XYZ file of C-alpha atoms in Angstrom:
488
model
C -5.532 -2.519 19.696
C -5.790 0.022 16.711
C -2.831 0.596 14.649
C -2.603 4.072 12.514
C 0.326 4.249 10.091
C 0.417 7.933 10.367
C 1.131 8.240 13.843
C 3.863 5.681 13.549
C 5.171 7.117 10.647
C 5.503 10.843 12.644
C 6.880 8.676 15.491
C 9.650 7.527 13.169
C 10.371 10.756 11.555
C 11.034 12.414 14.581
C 13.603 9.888 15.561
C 15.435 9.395 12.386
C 15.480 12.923 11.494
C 18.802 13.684 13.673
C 20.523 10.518 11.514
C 19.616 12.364 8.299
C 20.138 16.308 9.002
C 23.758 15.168 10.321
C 24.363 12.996 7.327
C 23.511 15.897 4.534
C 26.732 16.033 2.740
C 26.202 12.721 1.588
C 24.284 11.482 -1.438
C 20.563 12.035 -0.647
C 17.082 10.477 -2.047
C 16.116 9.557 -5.683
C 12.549 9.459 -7.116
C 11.658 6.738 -8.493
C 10.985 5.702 -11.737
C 7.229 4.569 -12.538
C 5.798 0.897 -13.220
C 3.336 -0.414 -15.339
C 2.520 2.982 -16.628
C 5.379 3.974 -19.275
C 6.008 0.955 -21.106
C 8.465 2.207 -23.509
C 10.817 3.609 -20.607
C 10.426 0.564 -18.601
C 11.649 -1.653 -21.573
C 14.831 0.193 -22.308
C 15.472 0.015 -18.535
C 14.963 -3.324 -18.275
C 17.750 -3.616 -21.047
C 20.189 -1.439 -18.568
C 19.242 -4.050 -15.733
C 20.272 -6.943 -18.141
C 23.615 -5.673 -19.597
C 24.850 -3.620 -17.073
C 24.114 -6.273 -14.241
C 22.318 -3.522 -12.515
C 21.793 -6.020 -9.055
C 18.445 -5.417 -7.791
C 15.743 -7.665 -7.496
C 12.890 -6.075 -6.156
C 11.403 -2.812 -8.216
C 10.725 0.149 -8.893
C 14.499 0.846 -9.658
C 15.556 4.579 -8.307
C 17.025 6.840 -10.679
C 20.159 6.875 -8.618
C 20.427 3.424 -9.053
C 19.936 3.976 -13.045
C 22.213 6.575 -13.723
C 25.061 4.654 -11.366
C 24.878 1.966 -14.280
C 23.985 3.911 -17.542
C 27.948 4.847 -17.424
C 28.800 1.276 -18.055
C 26.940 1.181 -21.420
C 27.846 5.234 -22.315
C 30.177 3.516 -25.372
C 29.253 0.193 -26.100
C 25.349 0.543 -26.199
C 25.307 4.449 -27.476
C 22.002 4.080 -28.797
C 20.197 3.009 -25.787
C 22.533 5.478 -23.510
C 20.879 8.435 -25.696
C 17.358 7.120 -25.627
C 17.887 6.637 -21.567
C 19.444 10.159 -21.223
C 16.640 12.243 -23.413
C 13.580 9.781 -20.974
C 15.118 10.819 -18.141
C 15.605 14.791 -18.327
C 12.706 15.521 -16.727
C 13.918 13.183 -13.646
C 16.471 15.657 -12.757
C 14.347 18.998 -12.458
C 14.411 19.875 -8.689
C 9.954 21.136 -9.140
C 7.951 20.011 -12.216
C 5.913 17.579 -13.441
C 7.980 14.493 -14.675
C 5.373 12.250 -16.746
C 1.650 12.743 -17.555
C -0.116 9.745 -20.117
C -4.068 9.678 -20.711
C -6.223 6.902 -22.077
C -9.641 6.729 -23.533
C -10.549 3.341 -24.151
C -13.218 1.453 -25.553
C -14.634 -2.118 -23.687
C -17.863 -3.462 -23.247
C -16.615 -6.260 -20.988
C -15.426 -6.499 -17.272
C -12.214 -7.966 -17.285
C -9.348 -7.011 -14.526
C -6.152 -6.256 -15.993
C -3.249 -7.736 -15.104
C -0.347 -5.697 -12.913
C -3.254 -2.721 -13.366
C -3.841 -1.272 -9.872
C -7.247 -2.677 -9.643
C -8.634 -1.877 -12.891
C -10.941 -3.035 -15.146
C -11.316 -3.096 -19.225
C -14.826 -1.432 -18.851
C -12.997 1.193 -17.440
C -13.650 4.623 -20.659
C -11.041 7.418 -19.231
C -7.945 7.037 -17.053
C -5.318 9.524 -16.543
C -1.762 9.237 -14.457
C 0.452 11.354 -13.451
C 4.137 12.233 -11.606
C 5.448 14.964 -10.318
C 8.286 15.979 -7.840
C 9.825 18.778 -5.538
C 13.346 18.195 -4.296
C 13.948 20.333 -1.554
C 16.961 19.433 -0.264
C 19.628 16.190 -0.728
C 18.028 14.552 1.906
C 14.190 15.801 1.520
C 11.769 15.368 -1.458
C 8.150 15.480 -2.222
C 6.851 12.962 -4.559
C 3.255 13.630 -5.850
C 1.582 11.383 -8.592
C -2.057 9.723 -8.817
C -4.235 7.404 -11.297
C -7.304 8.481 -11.913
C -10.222 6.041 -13.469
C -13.760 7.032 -15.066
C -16.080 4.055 -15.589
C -19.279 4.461 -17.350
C -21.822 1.231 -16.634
C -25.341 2.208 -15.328
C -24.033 4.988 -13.499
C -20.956 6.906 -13.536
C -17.744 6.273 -11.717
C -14.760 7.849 -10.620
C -11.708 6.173 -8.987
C -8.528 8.126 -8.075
C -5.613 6.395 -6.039
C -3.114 8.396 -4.893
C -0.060 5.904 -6.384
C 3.122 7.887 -6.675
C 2.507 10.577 -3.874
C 5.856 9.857 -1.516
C 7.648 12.170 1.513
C 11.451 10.675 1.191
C 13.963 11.497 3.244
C 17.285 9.853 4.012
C 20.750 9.207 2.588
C 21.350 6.929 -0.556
C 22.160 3.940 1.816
C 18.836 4.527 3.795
C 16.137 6.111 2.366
C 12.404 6.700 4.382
C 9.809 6.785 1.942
C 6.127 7.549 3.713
C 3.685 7.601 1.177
C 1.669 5.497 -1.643
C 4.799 3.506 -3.518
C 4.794 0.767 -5.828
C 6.611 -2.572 -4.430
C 7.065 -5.374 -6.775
C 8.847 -7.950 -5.355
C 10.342 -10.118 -7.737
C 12.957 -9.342 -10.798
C 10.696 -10.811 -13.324
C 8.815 -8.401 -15.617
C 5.449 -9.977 -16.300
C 4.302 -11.313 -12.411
C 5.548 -11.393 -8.938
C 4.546 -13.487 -6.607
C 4.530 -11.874 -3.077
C 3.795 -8.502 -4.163
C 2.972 -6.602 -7.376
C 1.125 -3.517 -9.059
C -2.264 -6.109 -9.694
C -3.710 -4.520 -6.817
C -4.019 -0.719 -5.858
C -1.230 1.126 -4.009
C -1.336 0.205 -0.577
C -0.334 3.285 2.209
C 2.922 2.173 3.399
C 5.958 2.842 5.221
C 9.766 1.551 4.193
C 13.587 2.201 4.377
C 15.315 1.105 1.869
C 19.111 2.189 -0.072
C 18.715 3.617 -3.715
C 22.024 2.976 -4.388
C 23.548 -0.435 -4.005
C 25.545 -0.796 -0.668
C 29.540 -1.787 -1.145
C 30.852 -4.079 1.791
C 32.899 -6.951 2.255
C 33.398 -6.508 -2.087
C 29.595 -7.442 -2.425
C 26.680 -5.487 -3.134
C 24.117 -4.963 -1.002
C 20.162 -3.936 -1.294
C 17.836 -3.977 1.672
C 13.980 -3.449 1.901
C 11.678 -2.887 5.051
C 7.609 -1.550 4.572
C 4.823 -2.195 6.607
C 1.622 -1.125 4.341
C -2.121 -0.843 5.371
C -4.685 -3.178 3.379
C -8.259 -2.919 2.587
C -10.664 -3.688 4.843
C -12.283 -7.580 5.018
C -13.612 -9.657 7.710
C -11.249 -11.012 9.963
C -11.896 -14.175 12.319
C -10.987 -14.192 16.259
C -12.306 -15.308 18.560
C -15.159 -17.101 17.088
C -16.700 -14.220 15.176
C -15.619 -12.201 12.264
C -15.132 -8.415 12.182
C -13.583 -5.800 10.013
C -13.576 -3.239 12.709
C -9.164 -2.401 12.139
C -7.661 -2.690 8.230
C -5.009 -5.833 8.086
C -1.592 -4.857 7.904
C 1.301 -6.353 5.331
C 5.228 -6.737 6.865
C 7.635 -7.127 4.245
C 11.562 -7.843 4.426
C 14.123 -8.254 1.464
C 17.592 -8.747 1.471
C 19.773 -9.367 -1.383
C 23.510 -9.599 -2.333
C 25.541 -9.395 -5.906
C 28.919 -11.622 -5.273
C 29.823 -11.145 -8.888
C 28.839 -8.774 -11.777
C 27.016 -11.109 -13.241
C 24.696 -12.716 -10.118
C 22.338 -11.403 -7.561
C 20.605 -13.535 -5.006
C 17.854 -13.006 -2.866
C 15.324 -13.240 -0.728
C 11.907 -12.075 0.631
C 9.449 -11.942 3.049
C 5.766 -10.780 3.704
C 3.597 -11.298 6.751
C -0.694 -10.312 6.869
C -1.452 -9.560 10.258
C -3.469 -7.408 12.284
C -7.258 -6.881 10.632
C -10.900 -7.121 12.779
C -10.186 -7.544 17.051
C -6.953 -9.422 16.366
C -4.437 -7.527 18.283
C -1.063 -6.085 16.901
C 2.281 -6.031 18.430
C 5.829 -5.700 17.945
C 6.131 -8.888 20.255
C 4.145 -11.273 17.649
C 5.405 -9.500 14.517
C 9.033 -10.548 15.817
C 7.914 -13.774 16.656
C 6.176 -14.412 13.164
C 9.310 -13.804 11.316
C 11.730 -15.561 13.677
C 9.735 -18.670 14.418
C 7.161 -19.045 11.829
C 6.318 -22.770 12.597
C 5.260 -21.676 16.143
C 3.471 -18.612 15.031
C 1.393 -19.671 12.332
C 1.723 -23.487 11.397
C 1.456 -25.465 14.759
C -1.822 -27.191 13.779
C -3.365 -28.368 16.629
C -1.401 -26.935 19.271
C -2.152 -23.562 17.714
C -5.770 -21.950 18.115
C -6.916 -19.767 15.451
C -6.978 -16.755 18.001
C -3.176 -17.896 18.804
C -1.681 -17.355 15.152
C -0.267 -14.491 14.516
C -1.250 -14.545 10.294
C -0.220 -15.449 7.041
C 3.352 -15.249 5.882
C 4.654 -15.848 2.601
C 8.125 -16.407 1.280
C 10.562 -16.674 -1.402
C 14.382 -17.004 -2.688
C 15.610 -15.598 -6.074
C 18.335 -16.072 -8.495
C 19.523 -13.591 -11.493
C 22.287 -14.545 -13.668
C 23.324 -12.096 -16.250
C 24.969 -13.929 -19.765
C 26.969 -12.074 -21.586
C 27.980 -12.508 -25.441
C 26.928 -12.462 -29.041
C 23.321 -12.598 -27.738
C 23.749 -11.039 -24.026
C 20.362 -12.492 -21.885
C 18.869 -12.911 -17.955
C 18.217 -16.208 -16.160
C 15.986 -15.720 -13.456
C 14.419 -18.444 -11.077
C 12.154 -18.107 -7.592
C 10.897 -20.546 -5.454
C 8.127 -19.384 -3.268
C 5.845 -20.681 -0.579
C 2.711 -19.653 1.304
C 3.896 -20.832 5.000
C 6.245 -23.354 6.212
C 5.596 -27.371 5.478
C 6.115 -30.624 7.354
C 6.409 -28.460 10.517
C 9.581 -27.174 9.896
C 11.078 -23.462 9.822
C 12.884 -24.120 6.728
C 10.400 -25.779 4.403
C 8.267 -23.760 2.066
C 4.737 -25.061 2.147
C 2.389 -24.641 -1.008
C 5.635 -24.368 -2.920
C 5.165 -21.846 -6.645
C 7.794 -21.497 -8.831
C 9.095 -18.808 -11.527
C 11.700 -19.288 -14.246
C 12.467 -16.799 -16.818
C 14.440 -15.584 -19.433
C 15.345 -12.225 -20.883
C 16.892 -10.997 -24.266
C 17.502 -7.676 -24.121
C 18.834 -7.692 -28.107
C 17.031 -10.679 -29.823
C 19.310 -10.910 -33.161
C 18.669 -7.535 -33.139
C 19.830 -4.600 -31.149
C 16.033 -3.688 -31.956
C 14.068 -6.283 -31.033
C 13.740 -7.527 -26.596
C 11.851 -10.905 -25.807
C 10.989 -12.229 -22.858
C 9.328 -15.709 -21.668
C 8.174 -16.520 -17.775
C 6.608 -19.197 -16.634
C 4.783 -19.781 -13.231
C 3.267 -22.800 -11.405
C 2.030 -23.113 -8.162
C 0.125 -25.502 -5.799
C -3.223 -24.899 -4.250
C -3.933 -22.544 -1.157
C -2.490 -19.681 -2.724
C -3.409 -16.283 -1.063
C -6.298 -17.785 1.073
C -6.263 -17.935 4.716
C -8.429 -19.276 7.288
C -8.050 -15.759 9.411
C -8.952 -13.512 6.521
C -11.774 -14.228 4.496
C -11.039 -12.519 1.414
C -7.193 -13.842 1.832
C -4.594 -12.092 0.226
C -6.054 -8.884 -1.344
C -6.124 -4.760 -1.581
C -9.429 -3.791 -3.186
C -10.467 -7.136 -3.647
C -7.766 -7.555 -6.423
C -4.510 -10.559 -5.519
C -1.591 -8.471 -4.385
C 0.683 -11.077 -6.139
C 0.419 -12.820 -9.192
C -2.290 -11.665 -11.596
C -3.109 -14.984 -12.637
C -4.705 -16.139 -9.560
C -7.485 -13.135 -9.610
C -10.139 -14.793 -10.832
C -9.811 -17.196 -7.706
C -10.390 -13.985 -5.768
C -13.680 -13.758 -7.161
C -16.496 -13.112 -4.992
C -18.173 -16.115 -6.366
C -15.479 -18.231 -6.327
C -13.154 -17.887 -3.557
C -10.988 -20.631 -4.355
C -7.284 -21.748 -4.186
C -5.807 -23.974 -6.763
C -3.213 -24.783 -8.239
C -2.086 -23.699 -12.004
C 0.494 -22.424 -14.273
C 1.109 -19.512 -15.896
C 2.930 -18.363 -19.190
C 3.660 -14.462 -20.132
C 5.518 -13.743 -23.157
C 6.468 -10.206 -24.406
C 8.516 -8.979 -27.159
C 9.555 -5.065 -28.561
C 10.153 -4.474 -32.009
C 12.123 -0.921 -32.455
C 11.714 0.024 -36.478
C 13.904 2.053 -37.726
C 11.594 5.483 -37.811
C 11.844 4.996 -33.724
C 8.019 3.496 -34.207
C 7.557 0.556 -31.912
C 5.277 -2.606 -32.041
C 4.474 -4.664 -28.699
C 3.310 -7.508 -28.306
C 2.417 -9.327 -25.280
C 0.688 -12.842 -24.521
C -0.248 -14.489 -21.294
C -1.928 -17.793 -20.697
C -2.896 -19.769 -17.259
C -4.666 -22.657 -16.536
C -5.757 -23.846 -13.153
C -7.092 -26.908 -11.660
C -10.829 -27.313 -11.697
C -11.940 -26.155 -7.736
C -15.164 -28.110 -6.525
C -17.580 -27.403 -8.265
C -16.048 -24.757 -10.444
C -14.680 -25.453 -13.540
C -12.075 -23.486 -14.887
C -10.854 -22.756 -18.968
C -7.332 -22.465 -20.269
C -7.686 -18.525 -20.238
C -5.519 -16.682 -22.432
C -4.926 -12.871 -23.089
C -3.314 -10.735 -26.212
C -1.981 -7.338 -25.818
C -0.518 -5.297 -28.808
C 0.257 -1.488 -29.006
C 1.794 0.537 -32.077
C 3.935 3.522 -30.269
C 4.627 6.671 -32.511
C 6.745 9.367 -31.098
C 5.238 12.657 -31.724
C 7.109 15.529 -31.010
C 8.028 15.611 -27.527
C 5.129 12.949 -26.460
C 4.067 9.393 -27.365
C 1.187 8.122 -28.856
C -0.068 4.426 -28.481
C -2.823 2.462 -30.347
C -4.236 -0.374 -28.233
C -5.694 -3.654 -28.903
C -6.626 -6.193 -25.945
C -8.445 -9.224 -26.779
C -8.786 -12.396 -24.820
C -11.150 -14.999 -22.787
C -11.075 -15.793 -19.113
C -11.063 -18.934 -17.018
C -14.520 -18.696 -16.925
C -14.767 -18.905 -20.764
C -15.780 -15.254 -20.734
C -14.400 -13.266 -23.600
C -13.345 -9.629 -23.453
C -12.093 -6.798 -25.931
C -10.567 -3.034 -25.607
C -9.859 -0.937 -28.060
C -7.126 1.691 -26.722
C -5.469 5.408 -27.622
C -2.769 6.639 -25.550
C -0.865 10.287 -25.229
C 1.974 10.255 -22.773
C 4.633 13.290 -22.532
């Protein structure tokens, strides 16, 4: 059976749209505010997150969600309440265009970028944009796109429509139809069940943008079901690619105190090739997902209903002299020992966060990953867990992904960033990432590791960034980009 996400997204329109018309006096939707593409921004929100306790775990935050919590810092972190307040202006416009960066870079190599949206260091001219039209409290528009030039043999031209978003809804339930980012994870520098590594998938989710007050605990909820890239799928003894796989996600999360959010996530790949798709199995997936997927011989391959991945997350907020974030996940690919409850093909994420590093002008942070073998591969799906052949999760395991490869094993990961504000508002970043992974048959893999620094002048009302990326693979390939960035 064909699935279209369109026609179930008009289907669920129609029906909501009584819930929200009745509901108009109340706070409406919030734009979002963009990843991976204003790094600046993102940093000084990041530093809201950490001191204000802002409690979700998941990403992108919602500008109703950061202005809720900027009033917390309004007189003991002045500074950073200005800088917030002057980034955000063009948030509040009901029409315009709210941020607009170009690139030109320099590469002769063919390296994908981490948390990138599928692109590559080879790539000469990219250009990305945001724009919005609020029509109403409970209506919006939300247009915005990435657009990509490479320049090999021949020329071309990639443009994903990331950012481009029909919202409607209260703040405690907001529809978004559309091409939005979902990172699912609190950490900054990977996330294991879903990040920005791969393009933007189509998608449809309810979610709040404001945290949910019941019972004296904070609440934030997330529900999508997205459309992946086409790969060959197996049933019944063949492999087709005639219908695009489909991605389920669920997150739930609660802050009991100020200072602590817990969580957890869930994302299912079903659908894809002949292999049927139904509410029926999708319930049965996530209730019992022993039966559904991981019965082993008492399963047939045309019997399992996909691949399901999970994970559990803890944020602890420290205040004091030196105010930082403790977060840890545990994640797993399946169940194990043929229980509901045990994570199979366990991969784990600790990290920590100083917003002010003996400095109220300098942020570091430190993650580290490591997981076990079988890691986004899948006997139904023979590409396993991609958009656009690039990992939807951690950016680490892409080169597994490779055509030529194909492989699943296990490795560790380190990413280490840290912001130095001078005093003239310049800013130097510096970011460093290293994995390693276990050698997979016959290939043999390097310790790869990665250096990323930028030198951000304000200019006027716009920023300008100088690039430098330099680094070698785990194939013991070595890549360079030289990089100059406007953004207003």
């Amino acid at each position: 059976m064909s699935f279209s996400i369109s026609r179930l997204s008009l289907c669920i329109v129609l029906s909501l749209s009584p819930l929200f018309v009745s509901d108009a006096t109340a706070d409406g939707v919030s734009p979002y505010l963009p990843m991976k593409i204003s790094p600046v921004l993102e940093n000084e929100v990041e530093r809201l997150a950490s001191i204000a306790g802002i409690p979700n775990l998941t990403k992108p935050y919602s500008l109703a969600t950061i202005y809720h919590y900027m009033v917390k810092i309004r007189v003991s972190h002045p500074s950073l309440y200005s800088r917030l307040n002057a980034s955000l202006k063009p948030y509040e416009r009901h029409f315009g265009l709210t941020q607009l960066s170009v690139t030109a870079r320099v590469s002769d190599d063919h390296h994908a970028m981490p948390n990138a949206r599928g692109v590559y260091t080879d790539t000469n001219l990219s250009m990305s944009f945001r724009g919005q039209w609020q029509m109403t409290d409970w209506l919006a528009v939300y247009v915005g796109g990435n657009f990509t030039r490479y320049e090999d043999d021949a020329l071309e031209e990639v443009y994903q429509t990331s950012g481009t978003i029909l919202s409607m809804g209260v703040d405690w339930a907001q529809l978004d139809i559309g091409y939005k980012d979902i990172w699912l994870s609190p950490f900054q520098g990977s996330a294991q069940l879903l990040s920005t590594n791969a393009q933007t998938m189509p998608s449809i989710s309810l979610s709040n943008n404001l945290p949910i007050e019941f019972l004296g605990v904070r609440w934030n909820y997330h529900v999508f079901l997205a459309q992946m890239s086409r790969q060959d799928v197996r049933f019944n003894n063949a492999l087709s690619d005639a219908d695009k796989p489909l991605l389920a996600g669920l997150h739930l999360s609660i802050q009991p105190t100020d200072w602590w959010s817990l969580g957890a996530s869930r994302v299912f790949q079903f659908g894809g090739g002949e292999r049927s798709v139904g509410l029926g199995s999708l319930v049965r997936a996530f209730i019992d997902p022993r039966g559904a997927d991981n019965a082993g011989s008492d399963l047939s391959t045309d019997e399992e209903s996909g691949n399901q991945m999970a994970s559990v997350v803890s944020k602890i907020n420290f205040d004091g002299s030196i105010p930082f974030t403790f977060a840890l996940e545990l994640a797993g690919e399946d169940t194990s020992n043929n229980k509901d409850y045990q994570l199979g093909n366990s991969a784990v994420t600790a990290g920590l966060y100083f917003p002010f590093f003996l400095s109220d002008n300098i942020s570091v942070t430190y993650e580290y990953s490591d997981w076990q073998n079988a890691w986004y591969k899948n006997h139904l799906y023979t590409r396993g867990y991609v958009n656009e052949d690039f990992v939807a999760g951690h950016w680490a395991m892409q080169v597994q992904r490779d055509e030529d490869i194909n492989k699943a094993s296990a490795g560790s990961s380190h990413f280490i960033k840290t912001q130095w504000q001078r005093n003239n508002d310049h800013i130097i970043s510096a970011i460093v990432r290293m994995s390693e992974h276990e050698d997979a048959g016959s290939i043999t893999f390097e310790d790869a590791w990665e250096l990323q620094l930028d030198y951000v002048i304000p200019w006027r009302t716009r920023i300008v960034t100088f690039g430098v990326y330099v680094g070698e693979d785990s194939l013991g390939e070595s890549f360079s980009q030289v990089s100059l960035s406007v953004e207003r």
